[in-house]
Amino acid sequence: HVTIPLNGATEAEIKFSHGAGRILVNSGNLGSDLLSGTFTGGLEKEISRNGSTLLAKLSMPERILGITIPGADFKGFGWNLSLNRDIPLRLRFSTGAGESILDLSDTLVKELRVDTGASSTKVTLPMKAGTTHVTAKAGMASLEFTVPQGVAARISLDTGMSSNKIDTNRFPLTGSVYQSPDFDTAANKVDIDIEAGMGGIEIR
């Protein structure tokens, strides 16, 4: 079990490097802590400070990274953590083979970057973070983004052989992007830019 205190920081940037297994992320009222969770299989962390911003790098131990054997069971390498829902966050997830379920609905995530290989990633985006910028790069991966009701979205896709499923009732195609009619004036919105090869993309 690991808890990382804010030590007076008022915002944070976190980089997650998770090679294989499952990562579950949600949010909570953590007070003076940035995050709290369990990291089965071990954790390496680097914590630093840049002004009022806490910088955290979380990764699997080196003895595990790079082991991606087809058919192997990496479910033991599980991360299950909660993020502080009350401070602005910038998050980057670098994942390999496995499953990521990220419920960011009650967070103040301002920037989200997802770099993933052959994995399944499901993200629920923030409900009340103002503007959230999302960048995703995927190989042979499945990406699923849920935009909460009341949140506008603009979606730009650069995809190869992936299958795309976009809710065009909420996000009609406008020129080369999918965009909510009220995107420009919405108080809460997400700007999503996805680059993908083979796999599946769903945004709803």
C-alpha atoms as a PDB file:
ATOM      1  CA  HIS A   1       0.000   0.000   0.000  1.00  0.00           C
ATOM      2  CA  VAL A   2       1.363   3.418  -0.990  1.00  0.00           C
ATOM      3  CA  THR A   3       0.234   6.930  -0.111  1.00  0.00           C
ATOM      4  CA  ILE A   4       1.882   9.994  -1.652  1.00  0.00           C
ATOM      5  CA  PRO A   5       1.373  13.270   0.254  1.00  0.00           C
ATOM      6  CA  LEU A   6       0.986  16.605  -1.500  1.00  0.00           C
ATOM      7  CA  ASN A   7       3.353  18.348   0.917  1.00  0.00           C
ATOM      8  CA  GLY A   8       1.637  21.662   0.244  1.00  0.00           C
ATOM      9  CA  ALA A   9       1.472  21.360  -3.558  1.00  0.00           C
ATOM     10  CA  THR A  10      -1.684  22.749  -5.155  1.00  0.00           C
ATOM     11  CA  GLU A  11      -1.514  20.785  -8.420  1.00  0.00           C
ATOM     12  CA  ALA A  12       0.202  17.660  -9.692  1.00  0.00           C
ATOM     13  CA  GLU A  13       1.581  15.876 -12.714  1.00  0.00           C
ATOM     14  CA  ILE A  14       1.715  12.075 -12.614  1.00  0.00           C
ATOM     15  CA  LYS A  15       3.292   9.659 -15.083  1.00  0.00           C
ATOM     16  CA  PHE A  16       2.216   6.027 -14.867  1.00  0.00           C
ATOM     17  CA  SER A  17       4.418   3.410 -16.564  1.00  0.00           C
ATOM     18  CA  HIS A  18       2.592   0.088 -16.363  1.00  0.00           C
ATOM     19  CA  GLY A  19       3.957  -2.632 -18.603  1.00  0.00           C
ATOM     20  CA  ALA A  20       1.487  -5.455 -18.055  1.00  0.00           C
ATOM     21  CA  GLY A  21      -1.489  -6.360 -15.902  1.00  0.00           C
ATOM     22  CA  ARG A  22      -4.425  -4.270 -14.727  1.00  0.00           C
ATOM     23  CA  ILE A  23      -4.587  -0.672 -13.541  1.00  0.00           C
ATOM     24  CA  LEU A  24      -7.719   0.699 -11.889  1.00  0.00           C
ATOM     25  CA  VAL A  25      -7.981   4.417 -11.143  1.00  0.00           C
ATOM     26  CA  ASN A  26     -10.731   6.397  -9.444  1.00  0.00           C
ATOM     27  CA  SER A  27     -10.863   9.461  -7.219  1.00  0.00           C
ATOM     28  CA  GLY A  28     -11.660  10.384  -3.661  1.00  0.00           C
ATOM     29  CA  ASN A  29     -11.521  13.001  -0.941  1.00  0.00           C
ATOM     30  CA  LEU A  30      -7.886  12.456   0.026  1.00  0.00           C
ATOM     31  CA  GLY A  31      -7.273  15.709   1.882  1.00  0.00           C
ATOM     32  CA  SER A  32      -3.529  16.389   1.931  1.00  0.00           C
ATOM     33  CA  ASP A  33      -2.591  13.314  -0.137  1.00  0.00           C
ATOM     34  CA  LEU A  34      -2.128  13.157  -3.904  1.00  0.00           C
ATOM     35  CA  LEU A  35      -2.992   9.483  -4.238  1.00  0.00           C
ATOM     36  CA  SER A  36      -3.461   6.323  -2.260  1.00  0.00           C
ATOM     37  CA  GLY A  37      -3.597   2.743  -3.440  1.00  0.00           C
ATOM     38  CA  THR A  38      -2.280  -0.787  -3.597  1.00  0.00           C
ATOM     39  CA  PHE A  39       0.427  -1.832  -6.053  1.00  0.00           C
ATOM     40  CA  THR A  40       0.657  -5.609  -6.300  1.00  0.00           C
ATOM     41  CA  GLY A  41       3.974  -6.770  -7.710  1.00  0.00           C
ATOM     42  CA  GLY A  42       5.862  -3.747  -6.417  1.00  0.00           C
ATOM     43  CA  LEU A  43       6.283  -0.088  -7.291  1.00  0.00           C
ATOM     44  CA  GLU A  44       9.112   2.285  -8.063  1.00  0.00           C
ATOM     45  CA  LYS A  45       8.407   5.976  -7.579  1.00  0.00           C
ATOM     46  CA  GLU A  46      10.176   9.280  -8.107  1.00  0.00           C
ATOM     47  CA  ILE A  47       8.757  12.358  -6.428  1.00  0.00           C
ATOM     48  CA  SER A  48       9.916  15.916  -7.082  1.00  0.00           C
ATOM     49  CA  ARG A  49       8.595  19.462  -6.955  1.00  0.00           C
ATOM     50  CA  ASN A  50       8.402  22.310  -9.441  1.00  0.00           C
ATOM     51  CA  GLY A  51       7.024  25.361  -7.707  1.00  0.00           C
ATOM     52  CA  SER A  52       3.488  24.572  -6.579  1.00  0.00           C
ATOM     53  CA  THR A  53       3.357  21.409  -8.756  1.00  0.00           C
ATOM     54  CA  LEU A  54       4.153  17.961  -7.389  1.00  0.00           C
ATOM     55  CA  LEU A  55       5.740  15.666  -9.988  1.00  0.00           C
ATOM     56  CA  ALA A  56       5.342  11.909  -9.548  1.00  0.00           C
ATOM     57  CA  LYS A  57       6.661   9.073 -11.718  1.00  0.00           C
ATOM     58  CA  LEU A  58       5.262   5.635 -10.925  1.00  0.00           C
ATOM     59  CA  SER A  59       6.564   2.500 -12.620  1.00  0.00           C
ATOM     60  CA  MET A  60       6.724  -1.253 -12.272  1.00  0.00           C
ATOM     61  CA  PRO A  61      10.022  -2.632 -10.922  1.00  0.00           C
ATOM     62  CA  GLU A  62      12.721  -3.107 -13.560  1.00  0.00           C
ATOM     63  CA  ARG A  63      12.691  -6.846 -13.045  1.00  0.00           C
ATOM     64  CA  ILE A  64       9.129  -6.882 -14.401  1.00  0.00           C
ATOM     65  CA  LEU A  65       9.282  -4.276 -17.176  1.00  0.00           C
ATOM     66  CA  GLY A  66       9.860  -5.733 -20.619  1.00  0.00           C
ATOM     67  CA  ILE A  67       8.374  -9.118 -19.797  1.00  0.00           C
ATOM     68  CA  THR A  68       5.536  -9.444 -22.255  1.00  0.00           C
ATOM     69  CA  ILE A  69       5.056 -13.135 -22.980  1.00  0.00           C
ATOM     70  CA  PRO A  70       2.038 -14.015 -25.163  1.00  0.00           C
ATOM     71  CA  GLY A  71      -0.487 -15.976 -23.159  1.00  0.00           C
ATOM     72  CA  ALA A  72       1.119 -15.200 -19.790  1.00  0.00           C
ATOM     73  CA  ASP A  73      -1.056 -14.170 -16.861  1.00  0.00           C
ATOM     74  CA  PHE A  74       0.044 -10.749 -15.579  1.00  0.00           C
ATOM     75  CA  LYS A  75      -3.086 -10.110 -13.505  1.00  0.00           C
ATOM     76  CA  GLY A  76      -0.953 -10.264 -10.381  1.00  0.00           C
ATOM     77  CA  PHE A  77       0.668  -6.962 -11.366  1.00  0.00           C
ATOM     78  CA  GLY A  78      -2.353  -4.913 -10.401  1.00  0.00           C
ATOM     79  CA  TRP A  79      -2.529  -1.240  -9.457  1.00  0.00           C
ATOM     80  CA  ASN A  80      -5.681  -0.035  -7.713  1.00  0.00           C
ATOM     81  CA  LEU A  81      -5.545   3.606  -6.672  1.00  0.00           C
ATOM     82  CA  SER A  82      -7.496   6.756  -5.922  1.00  0.00           C
ATOM     83  CA  LEU A  83      -6.486  10.270  -6.983  1.00  0.00           C
ATOM     84  CA  ASN A  84      -7.179  13.495  -5.124  1.00  0.00           C
ATOM     85  CA  ARG A  85     -10.327  14.891  -6.707  1.00  0.00           C
ATOM     86  CA  ASP A  86      -9.830  18.441  -5.469  1.00  0.00           C
ATOM     87  CA  ILE A  87      -6.659  19.604  -7.254  1.00  0.00           C
ATOM     88  CA  PRO A  88      -5.819  20.156 -10.957  1.00  0.00           C
ATOM     89  CA  LEU A  89      -4.032  17.144 -12.442  1.00  0.00           C
ATOM     90  CA  ARG A  90      -2.030  16.307 -15.544  1.00  0.00           C
ATOM     91  CA  LEU A  91      -1.845  12.575 -16.158  1.00  0.00           C
ATOM     92  CA  ARG A  92       0.153  10.386 -18.529  1.00  0.00           C
ATOM     93  CA  PHE A  93      -0.378   6.657 -18.850  1.00  0.00           C
ATOM     94  CA  SER A  94       2.143   4.496 -20.697  1.00  0.00           C
ATOM     95  CA  THR A  95       0.796   0.957 -20.787  1.00  0.00           C
ATOM     96  CA  GLY A  96       1.720  -2.250 -22.550  1.00  0.00           C
ATOM     97  CA  ALA A  97      -0.274  -5.483 -22.481  1.00  0.00           C
ATOM     98  CA  GLY A  98      -3.183  -5.507 -20.081  1.00  0.00           C
ATOM     99  CA  GLU A  99      -6.266  -3.605 -19.025  1.00  0.00           C
ATOM    100  CA  SER A 100      -6.710  -0.029 -17.832  1.00  0.00           C
ATOM    101  CA  ILE A 101      -9.964   1.222 -16.326  1.00  0.00           C
ATOM    102  CA  LEU A 102      -9.717   4.932 -15.525  1.00  0.00           C
ATOM    103  CA  ASP A 103     -12.689   6.624 -13.858  1.00  0.00           C
ATOM    104  CA  LEU A 104     -11.724  10.288 -13.951  1.00  0.00           C
ATOM    105  CA  SER A 105     -15.294  11.578 -13.803  1.00  0.00           C
ATOM    106  CA  ASP A 106     -14.919  13.294 -10.424  1.00  0.00           C
ATOM    107  CA  THR A 107     -11.409  14.661 -10.969  1.00  0.00           C
ATOM    108  CA  LEU A 108      -9.993  17.988 -12.131  1.00  0.00           C
ATOM    109  CA  VAL A 109      -7.830  16.482 -14.876  1.00  0.00           C
ATOM    110  CA  LYS A 110      -6.674  19.237 -17.224  1.00  0.00           C
ATOM    111  CA  GLU A 111      -4.458  17.102 -19.459  1.00  0.00           C
ATOM    112  CA  LEU A 112      -4.595  13.377 -20.136  1.00  0.00           C
ATOM    113  CA  ARG A 113      -2.198  11.448 -22.336  1.00  0.00           C
ATOM    114  CA  VAL A 114      -2.547   7.741 -23.061  1.00  0.00           C
ATOM    115  CA  ASP A 115       0.182   5.791 -24.871  1.00  0.00           C
ATOM    116  CA  THR A 116      -0.721   2.140 -25.173  1.00  0.00           C
ATOM    117  CA  GLY A 117       0.277  -0.973 -27.069  1.00  0.00           C
ATOM    118  CA  ALA A 118      -1.798  -4.160 -27.119  1.00  0.00           C
ATOM    119  CA  SER A 119      -4.183  -3.313 -24.309  1.00  0.00           C
ATOM    120  CA  SER A 120      -7.760  -2.491 -23.428  1.00  0.00           C
ATOM    121  CA  THR A 121      -8.280   1.033 -22.087  1.00  0.00           C
ATOM    122  CA  LYS A 122     -11.575   2.398 -20.774  1.00  0.00           C
ATOM    123  CA  VAL A 123     -11.708   6.019 -19.650  1.00  0.00           C
ATOM    124  CA  THR A 124     -14.549   7.996 -18.098  1.00  0.00           C
ATOM    125  CA  LEU A 125     -13.647  11.643 -18.632  1.00  0.00           C
ATOM    126  CA  PRO A 126     -14.130  14.497 -16.108  1.00  0.00           C
ATOM    127  CA  MET A 127     -17.552  16.008 -15.488  1.00  0.00           C
ATOM    128  CA  LYS A 128     -16.512  19.387 -14.091  1.00  0.00           C
ATOM    129  CA  ALA A 129     -12.878  20.123 -14.901  1.00  0.00           C
ATOM    130  CA  GLY A 130     -13.463  23.028 -17.281  1.00  0.00           C
ATOM    131  CA  THR A 131     -11.419  22.163 -20.382  1.00  0.00           C
ATOM    132  CA  THR A 132      -9.622  18.821 -20.533  1.00  0.00           C
ATOM    133  CA  HIS A 133      -7.133  18.080 -23.305  1.00  0.00           C
ATOM    134  CA  VAL A 134      -6.858  14.385 -24.199  1.00  0.00           C
ATOM    135  CA  THR A 135      -4.186  12.836 -26.429  1.00  0.00           C
ATOM    136  CA  ALA A 136      -4.154   9.104 -27.135  1.00  0.00           C
ATOM    137  CA  LYS A 137      -1.739   7.008 -29.185  1.00  0.00           C
ATOM    138  CA  ALA A 138      -2.481   3.327 -29.604  1.00  0.00           C
ATOM    139  CA  GLY A 139      -1.145   0.346 -31.495  1.00  0.00           C
ATOM    140  CA  MET A 140      -3.205  -2.851 -31.563  1.00  0.00           C
ATOM    141  CA  ALA A 141      -5.375  -1.589 -28.744  1.00  0.00           C
ATOM    142  CA  SER A 142      -8.965  -1.064 -27.751  1.00  0.00           C
ATOM    143  CA  LEU A 143      -9.816   2.478 -26.626  1.00  0.00           C
ATOM    144  CA  GLU A 144     -13.128   3.448 -25.085  1.00  0.00           C
ATOM    145  CA  PHE A 145     -13.886   6.977 -23.885  1.00  0.00           C
ATOM    146  CA  THR A 146     -17.074   7.940 -22.068  1.00  0.00           C
ATOM    147  CA  VAL A 147     -17.948  11.651 -22.115  1.00  0.00           C
ATOM    148  CA  PRO A 148     -20.324  12.400 -19.208  1.00  0.00           C
ATOM    149  CA  GLN A 149     -23.682  13.945 -19.991  1.00  0.00           C
ATOM    150  CA  GLY A 150     -23.489  17.733 -19.918  1.00  0.00           C
ATOM    151  CA  VAL A 151     -19.876  17.733 -21.130  1.00  0.00           C
ATOM    152  CA  ALA A 152     -19.136  18.862 -24.702  1.00  0.00           C
ATOM    153  CA  ALA A 153     -16.477  17.243 -26.868  1.00  0.00           C
ATOM    154  CA  ARG A 154     -14.381  17.803 -29.952  1.00  0.00           C
ATOM    155  CA  ILE A 155     -12.827  14.653 -31.405  1.00  0.00           C
ATOM    156  CA  SER A 156     -10.066  14.394 -33.993  1.00  0.00           C
ATOM    157  CA  LEU A 157      -9.083  10.950 -35.311  1.00  0.00           C
ATOM    158  CA  ASP A 158      -6.017   9.769 -37.216  1.00  0.00           C
ATOM    159  CA  THR A 159      -6.578   6.059 -37.573  1.00  0.00           C
ATOM    160  CA  GLY A 160      -5.255   3.294 -39.778  1.00  0.00           C
ATOM    161  CA  MET A 161      -7.077  -0.027 -39.810  1.00  0.00           C
ATOM    162  CA  SER A 162      -8.937   0.563 -36.552  1.00  0.00           C
ATOM    163  CA  SER A 163     -12.708   0.418 -36.295  1.00  0.00           C
ATOM    164  CA  ASN A 164     -14.288   3.630 -35.051  1.00  0.00           C
ATOM    165  CA  LYS A 165     -17.598   3.980 -33.250  1.00  0.00           C
ATOM    166  CA  ILE A 166     -18.528   7.573 -32.414  1.00  0.00           C
ATOM    167  CA  ASP A 167     -21.857   8.716 -30.967  1.00  0.00           C
ATOM    168  CA  THR A 168     -22.756  11.095 -33.772  1.00  0.00           C
ATOM    169  CA  ASN A 169     -26.019  12.061 -32.075  1.00  0.00           C
ATOM    170  CA  ARG A 170     -23.976  13.850 -29.423  1.00  0.00           C
ATOM    171  CA  PHE A 171     -20.895  14.559 -31.529  1.00  0.00           C
ATOM    172  CA  PRO A 172     -21.906  15.107 -35.169  1.00  0.00           C
ATOM    173  CA  LEU A 173     -19.213  15.145 -37.831  1.00  0.00           C
ATOM    174  CA  THR A 174     -18.345  18.752 -38.652  1.00  0.00           C
ATOM    175  CA  GLY A 175     -15.783  18.953 -41.417  1.00  0.00           C
ATOM    176  CA  SER A 176     -12.970  16.646 -40.352  1.00  0.00           C
ATOM    177  CA  VAL A 177     -13.839  16.516 -36.629  1.00  0.00           C
ATOM    178  CA  TYR A 178     -16.687  15.275 -34.477  1.00  0.00           C
ATOM    179  CA  GLN A 179     -17.966  18.089 -32.315  1.00  0.00           C
ATOM    180  CA  SER A 180     -20.746  18.930 -29.890  1.00  0.00           C
ATOM    181  CA  PRO A 181     -22.898  21.798 -31.188  1.00  0.00           C
ATOM    182  CA  ASP A 182     -22.211  23.787 -28.000  1.00  0.00           C
ATOM    183  CA  PHE A 183     -18.485  23.023 -27.773  1.00  0.00           C
ATOM    184  CA  ASP A 184     -17.308  26.627 -28.062  1.00  0.00           C
ATOM    185  CA  THR A 185     -19.546  27.902 -25.260  1.00  0.00           C
ATOM    186  CA  ALA A 186     -19.680  24.882 -22.916  1.00  0.00           C
ATOM    187  CA  ALA A 187     -18.352  25.368 -19.390  1.00  0.00           C
ATOM    188  CA  ASN A 188     -17.047  21.785 -19.279  1.00  0.00           C
ATOM    189  CA  LYS A 189     -15.562  20.182 -22.386  1.00  0.00           C
ATOM    190  CA  VAL A 190     -13.004  17.676 -23.586  1.00  0.00           C
ATOM    191  CA  ASP A 191     -10.751  18.088 -26.621  1.00  0.00           C
ATOM    192  CA  ILE A 192      -9.759  14.605 -27.802  1.00  0.00           C
ATOM    193  CA  ASP A 193      -7.011  13.803 -30.313  1.00  0.00           C
ATOM    194  CA  ILE A 194      -6.490  10.115 -31.134  1.00  0.00           C
ATOM    195  CA  GLU A 195      -3.835   8.453 -33.283  1.00  0.00           C
ATOM    196  CA  ALA A 196      -4.287   4.708 -33.677  1.00  0.00           C
ATOM    197  CA  GLY A 197      -3.216   1.777 -35.814  1.00  0.00           C
ATOM    198  CA  MET A 198      -5.146  -1.466 -35.558  1.00  0.00           C
ATOM    199  CA  GLY A 199      -7.789  -1.948 -32.910  1.00  0.00           C
ATOM    200  CA  GLY A 200     -11.080  -0.394 -31.934  1.00  0.00           C
ATOM    201  CA  ILE A 201     -12.076   3.095 -30.835  1.00  0.00           C
ATOM    202  CA  GLU A 202     -15.378   3.954 -29.195  1.00  0.00           C
ATOM    203  CA  ILE A 203     -16.454   7.367 -27.918  1.00  0.00           C
ATOM    204  CA  ARG A 204     -19.832   7.866 -26.364  1.00  0.00           C
END
